[in-house]
Tab-separated table of C-alpha atoms in Angstrom:
chain	number	residue	atom	x	y	z
I	1	UNK	CA	97.609	143.725	72.608
I	2	UNK	CA	95.796	146.884	70.826
I	3	UNK	CA	98.758	148.575	68.594
I	4	UNK	CA	98.641	151.121	65.646
I	5	UNK	CA	101.683	151.298	63.475
I	6	UNK	CA	102.980	153.998	61.136
I	7	UNK	CA	105.333	154.200	58.582
I	8	UNK	CA	108.979	153.895	60.514
I	9	UNK	CA	111.636	155.196	58.019
I	10	UNK	CA	111.518	158.751	57.447
I	11	UNK	CA	109.509	159.587	53.725
I	12	UNK	CA	111.878	161.622	51.308
I	13	UNK	CA	110.105	163.463	49.125
I	14	UNK	CA	110.085	165.532	45.782
I	15	UNK	CA	108.171	169.212	45.874
I	16	UNK	CA	105.230	168.822	43.942
I	17	UNK	CA	104.984	164.824	44.415
I	18	UNK	CA	102.304	163.518	46.396
I	19	UNK	CA	103.226	161.986	49.596
I	20	UNK	CA	101.404	158.992	50.685
I	21	UNK	CA	102.096	157.713	54.710
I	22	UNK	CA	100.239	154.631	56.077
I	23	UNK	CA	97.922	153.538	59.332
I	24	UNK	CA	97.606	150.313	60.513
I	25	UNK	CA	95.745	148.679	63.991
I	26	UNK	CA	95.030	146.015	64.691
I	27	UNK	CA	92.484	144.840	67.704
I	28	UNK	CA	90.550	148.091	67.195
I	29	UNK	CA	87.270	149.325	65.986
I	30	UNK	CA	87.862	153.052	66.565
I	31	UNK	CA	84.936	154.929	65.772
I	32	UNK	CA	87.481	157.615	64.996
I	33	UNK	CA	90.447	158.297	63.228
I	34	UNK	CA	92.245	161.342	62.999
I	35	UNK	CA	95.622	163.071	61.933
I	36	UNK	CA	97.563	165.369	63.158
I	37	UNK	CA	100.953	167.211	62.401
I	38	UNK	CA	103.986	167.567	64.757
I	39	UNK	CA	106.877	170.141	63.883
I	40	UNK	CA	109.975	169.905	65.885
I	41	UNK	CA	109.609	171.272	69.640
I	42	UNK	CA	105.564	172.368	69.262
I	43	UNK	CA	101.650	170.037	70.201
I	44	UNK	CA	100.182	168.678	67.735
I	45	UNK	CA	97.903	170.537	65.093
I	46	UNK	CA	94.586	168.777	64.013
I	47	UNK	CA	94.760	167.359	60.477
I	48	UNK	CA	91.846	165.837	59.661
I	49	UNK	CA	89.107	163.266	61.013
I	50	UNK	CA	87.063	160.334	59.621
I	51	UNK	CA	84.346	158.965	61.212
I	52	UNK	CA	84.141	154.469	60.988
I	53	UNK	CA	81.366	154.766	58.111
I	54	UNK	CA	83.173	157.374	56.058
I	55	UNK	CA	86.075	155.754	53.433
I	56	UNK	CA	87.243	159.365	52.500
I	57	UNK	CA	87.613	162.889	53.978
I	58	UNK	CA	89.470	165.750	52.170
I	59	UNK	CA	90.805	168.970	53.294
I	60	UNK	CA	92.850	171.601	50.703
I	61	UNK	CA	95.788	168.891	49.441
I	62	UNK	CA	94.858	166.271	51.905
I	63	UNK	CA	92.754	163.424	51.609
I	64	UNK	CA	92.423	160.650	53.747
I	65	UNK	CA	90.884	156.931	53.954
I	66	UNK	CA	89.598	155.179	55.837
I	67	UNK	CA	89.114	151.172	54.942
I	68	UNK	CA	87.595	149.344	58.251
I	69	UNK	CA	88.010	145.765	56.599
I	70	UNK	CA	91.989	146.355	55.933
I	71	UNK	CA	92.101	148.094	58.943
I	72	UNK	CA	94.258	150.415	57.825
I	73	UNK	CA	94.282	154.554	57.020
I	74	UNK	CA	96.303	155.851	54.745
I	75	UNK	CA	97.130	159.960	54.491
I	76	UNK	CA	98.064	161.610	51.225
I	77	UNK	CA	99.444	165.305	50.497
I	78	UNK	CA	99.455	166.295	47.231
I	79	UNK	CA	101.367	169.380	45.453
I	80	UNK	CA	103.972	168.867	48.286
I	81	UNK	CA	106.046	171.917	49.489
I	82	UNK	CA	108.685	172.118	51.797
I	83	UNK	CA	106.616	173.787	54.396
I	84	UNK	CA	104.897	169.912	54.167
I	85	UNK	CA	107.737	168.392	56.112
I	86	UNK	CA	106.839	167.588	59.043
I	87	UNK	CA	105.784	164.544	61.567
I	88	UNK	CA	102.650	162.768	61.170
I	89	UNK	CA	100.615	161.138	63.866
I	90	UNK	CA	97.919	158.860	63.504
I	91	UNK	CA	95.207	158.784	65.866
I	92	UNK	CA	92.629	156.469	67.078
I	93	UNK	CA	89.458	157.220	68.953
I	94	UNK	CA	87.604	153.560	70.474
I	95	UNK	CA	84.816	155.072	72.232
I	96	UNK	CA	83.638	157.062	69.938
I	97	UNK	CA	83.649	160.637	72.080
I	98	UNK	CA	86.980	161.068	71.852
I	99	UNK	CA	88.364	161.383	75.014
I	100	UNK	CA	91.147	159.479	75.479
I	101	UNK	CA	93.358	159.408	72.591
I	102	UNK	CA	95.805	155.598	71.273
I	103	UNK	CA	98.521	157.240	69.587
I	104	UNK	CA	100.666	156.238	66.995
I	105	UNK	CA	104.665	157.101	67.455
I	106	UNK	CA	104.475	158.570	63.695
I	107	UNK	CA	105.934	159.640	60.034
I	108	UNK	CA	108.431	161.992	59.205
I	109	UNK	CA	108.911	163.350	56.202
I	110	UNK	CA	110.870	166.191	54.426
I	111	UNK	CA	109.503	167.706	51.206
I	112	UNK	CA	112.651	168.430	49.873
I	113	UNK	CA	112.814	171.836	46.865
X	1	UNK	CA	93.034	184.427	70.244
X	2	UNK	CA	95.607	182.304	72.708
X	3	UNK	CA	95.999	178.736	71.996
X	4	UNK	CA	96.322	176.223	74.497
X	5	UNK	CA	99.548	177.605	76.760
X	6	UNK	CA	101.573	175.237	78.524
X	7	UNK	CA	104.588	176.863	81.668
X	8	UNK	CA	107.041	176.879	82.116
X	9	UNK	CA	108.675	175.257	78.330
X	10	UNK	CA	111.404	174.342	80.125
X	11	UNK	CA	111.504	172.565	83.615
X	12	UNK	CA	114.894	171.188	85.185
X	13	UNK	CA	115.012	169.552	88.273
X	14	UNK	CA	117.231	167.159	90.382
X	15	UNK	CA	116.130	163.785	91.655
X	16	UNK	CA	113.821	164.448	94.100
X	17	UNK	CA	112.407	167.581	93.934
X	18	UNK	CA	108.868	168.044	92.215
X	19	UNK	CA	108.084	169.186	89.838
X	20	UNK	CA	104.198	171.772	88.278
X	21	UNK	CA	103.197	171.476	84.811
X	22	UNK	CA	100.760	174.812	84.305
X	23	UNK	CA	98.459	174.569	81.324
X	24	UNK	CA	95.587	176.571	80.374
X	25	UNK	CA	93.045	175.780	78.328
X	26	UNK	CA	91.664	177.239	75.007
X	27	UNK	CA	88.933	180.294	75.603
X	28	UNK	CA	85.780	178.706	75.875
X	29	UNK	CA	87.008	175.170	76.859
X	30	UNK	CA	86.241	172.979	80.016
X	31	UNK	CA	87.752	169.827	79.992
X	32	UNK	CA	92.559	169.641	79.842
X	33	UNK	CA	93.860	166.454	79.000
X	34	UNK	CA	97.220	165.672	79.917
X	35	UNK	CA	99.944	163.488	78.202
X	36	UNK	CA	103.752	162.423	78.010
X	37	UNK	CA	105.993	161.794	74.747
X	38	UNK	CA	108.672	159.748	75.249
X	39	UNK	CA	111.116	159.163	71.045
X	40	UNK	CA	110.059	155.667	71.788
X	41	UNK	CA	106.926	155.476	72.810
X	42	UNK	CA	104.836	157.812	71.085
X	43	UNK	CA	102.354	160.251	73.258
X	44	UNK	CA	100.750	158.644	76.223
X	45	UNK	CA	97.046	160.140	77.840
X	46	UNK	CA	97.458	160.651	81.205
X	47	UNK	CA	94.525	162.569	82.601
X	48	UNK	CA	91.661	164.157	81.468
X	49	UNK	CA	90.375	166.314	83.560
X	50	UNK	CA	87.227	169.530	83.671
X	51	UNK	CA	87.010	171.548	85.913
X	52	UNK	CA	86.989	170.272	89.954
X	53	UNK	CA	86.442	167.034	88.468
X	54	UNK	CA	89.376	164.093	87.531
X	55	UNK	CA	87.345	161.399	84.437
X	56	UNK	CA	89.860	159.754	83.813
X	57	UNK	CA	92.867	158.986	85.324
X	58	UNK	CA	94.068	155.141	84.167
X	59	UNK	CA	97.179	156.659	82.115
X	60	UNK	CA	98.932	158.545	85.284
X	61	UNK	CA	101.563	155.882	87.360
X	62	UNK	CA	99.877	156.097	91.065
X	63	UNK	CA	102.205	157.137	92.709
X	64	UNK	CA	104.134	160.067	92.586
X	65	UNK	CA	102.111	162.286	89.989
X	66	UNK	CA	99.213	163.825	90.910
X	67	UNK	CA	96.680	166.245	88.236
X	68	UNK	CA	94.218	169.445	89.214
X	69	UNK	CA	91.880	171.511	87.092
X	70	UNK	CA	90.836	173.482	89.563
X	71	UNK	CA	87.598	176.320	89.711
X	72	UNK	CA	89.600	179.087	88.752
X	73	UNK	CA	93.065	178.905	87.464
X	74	UNK	CA	95.189	176.499	85.335
X	75	UNK	CA	94.974	172.647	85.850
X	76	UNK	CA	98.527	171.463	86.747
X	77	UNK	CA	100.526	168.041	87.332
X	78	UNK	CA	102.459	167.541	89.224
X	79	UNK	CA	105.379	165.441	89.710
X	80	UNK	CA	106.348	164.211	93.080
X	81	UNK	CA	109.686	163.394	94.353
X	82	UNK	CA	111.062	163.516	90.475
X	83	UNK	CA	113.763	160.585	88.912
X	84	UNK	CA	115.612	159.915	85.870
X	85	UNK	CA	113.171	157.864	83.781
X	86	UNK	CA	110.225	160.747	84.101
X	87	UNK	CA	112.318	163.159	81.672
X	88	UNK	CA	109.722	163.939	78.988
X	89	UNK	CA	108.245	166.088	76.806
X	90	UNK	CA	104.558	166.606	78.650
X	91	UNK	CA	101.704	168.277	76.211
X	92	UNK	CA	97.877	169.488	77.603
X	93	UNK	CA	95.463	169.434	75.274
X	94	UNK	CA	91.883	171.535	75.977
X	95	UNK	CA	88.935	170.655	73.561
X	96	UNK	CA	85.259	172.305	73.872
X	97	UNK	CA	83.623	169.198	75.739
X	98	UNK	CA	80.683	169.050	73.854
X	99	UNK	CA	80.753	165.695	72.778
X	100	UNK	CA	80.992	163.066	70.718
X	101	UNK	CA	84.721	161.934	68.483
X	102	UNK	CA	83.971	165.690	67.026
X	103	UNK	CA	85.024	166.732	70.145
X	104	UNK	CA	88.803	168.187	69.000
X	105	UNK	CA	91.701	168.433	71.045
X	106	UNK	CA	93.928	171.221	70.340
X	107	UNK	CA	97.449	170.982	71.844
X	108	UNK	CA	100.002	173.194	73.582
X	109	UNK	CA	103.473	173.937	72.942
X	110	UNK	CA	104.443	171.210	75.885
X	111	UNK	CA	106.623	171.407	78.694
X	112	UNK	CA	109.936	169.954	78.275
X	113	UNK	CA	110.931	168.310	81.985
X	114	UNK	CA	114.917	166.902	82.381
X	115	UNK	CA	116.053	165.949	86.059
X	116	UNK	CA	119.099	165.297	86.778
């Protein structure tokens, strides 16, 4: 069956360090992969999208990589800040039209001052 | 510059009652999506609608659940005869509907439904 896995354990890091979150998938060939941030009691907020033919994408302190051979995406936050503390979700778009996203359970990140 | 608006934010219903969840998309967006989120299951797609048209309802339970997006007014997710298992956070998202993978979905803050 199709599956998306993210680190189930919470990630705790010191302020200023780089946080790296993992998203692995099986039995998909996604056209796009997206990362969202979700704070408690709020809806997900879109961060970055990467296409299947892109290896890496950057936006300010965020970087996403996409390895279709390993079936894995890594999400990096450099120079992390306490305000980066949240749950980060990855979502796959199989069809290329972004209509029906398949979601991971998310990884909780805590950045300690 | 309002984003996606959902109401109510919290809804409490007794078993057997009806729940109506409302979603107003972002200005200029013509596509609406509904998701359900449970703590151990993550976000699950329920239904995708355009104005006056259900495009994909493959994630929606066949009984008791329905959705609409009328020509005027918000999208409504309706749950009839609620049961305790319906307790969850329900999120609505909207997009421009430009097509292609860059048609990003923007989410509302959700409605937390509690069934007593």
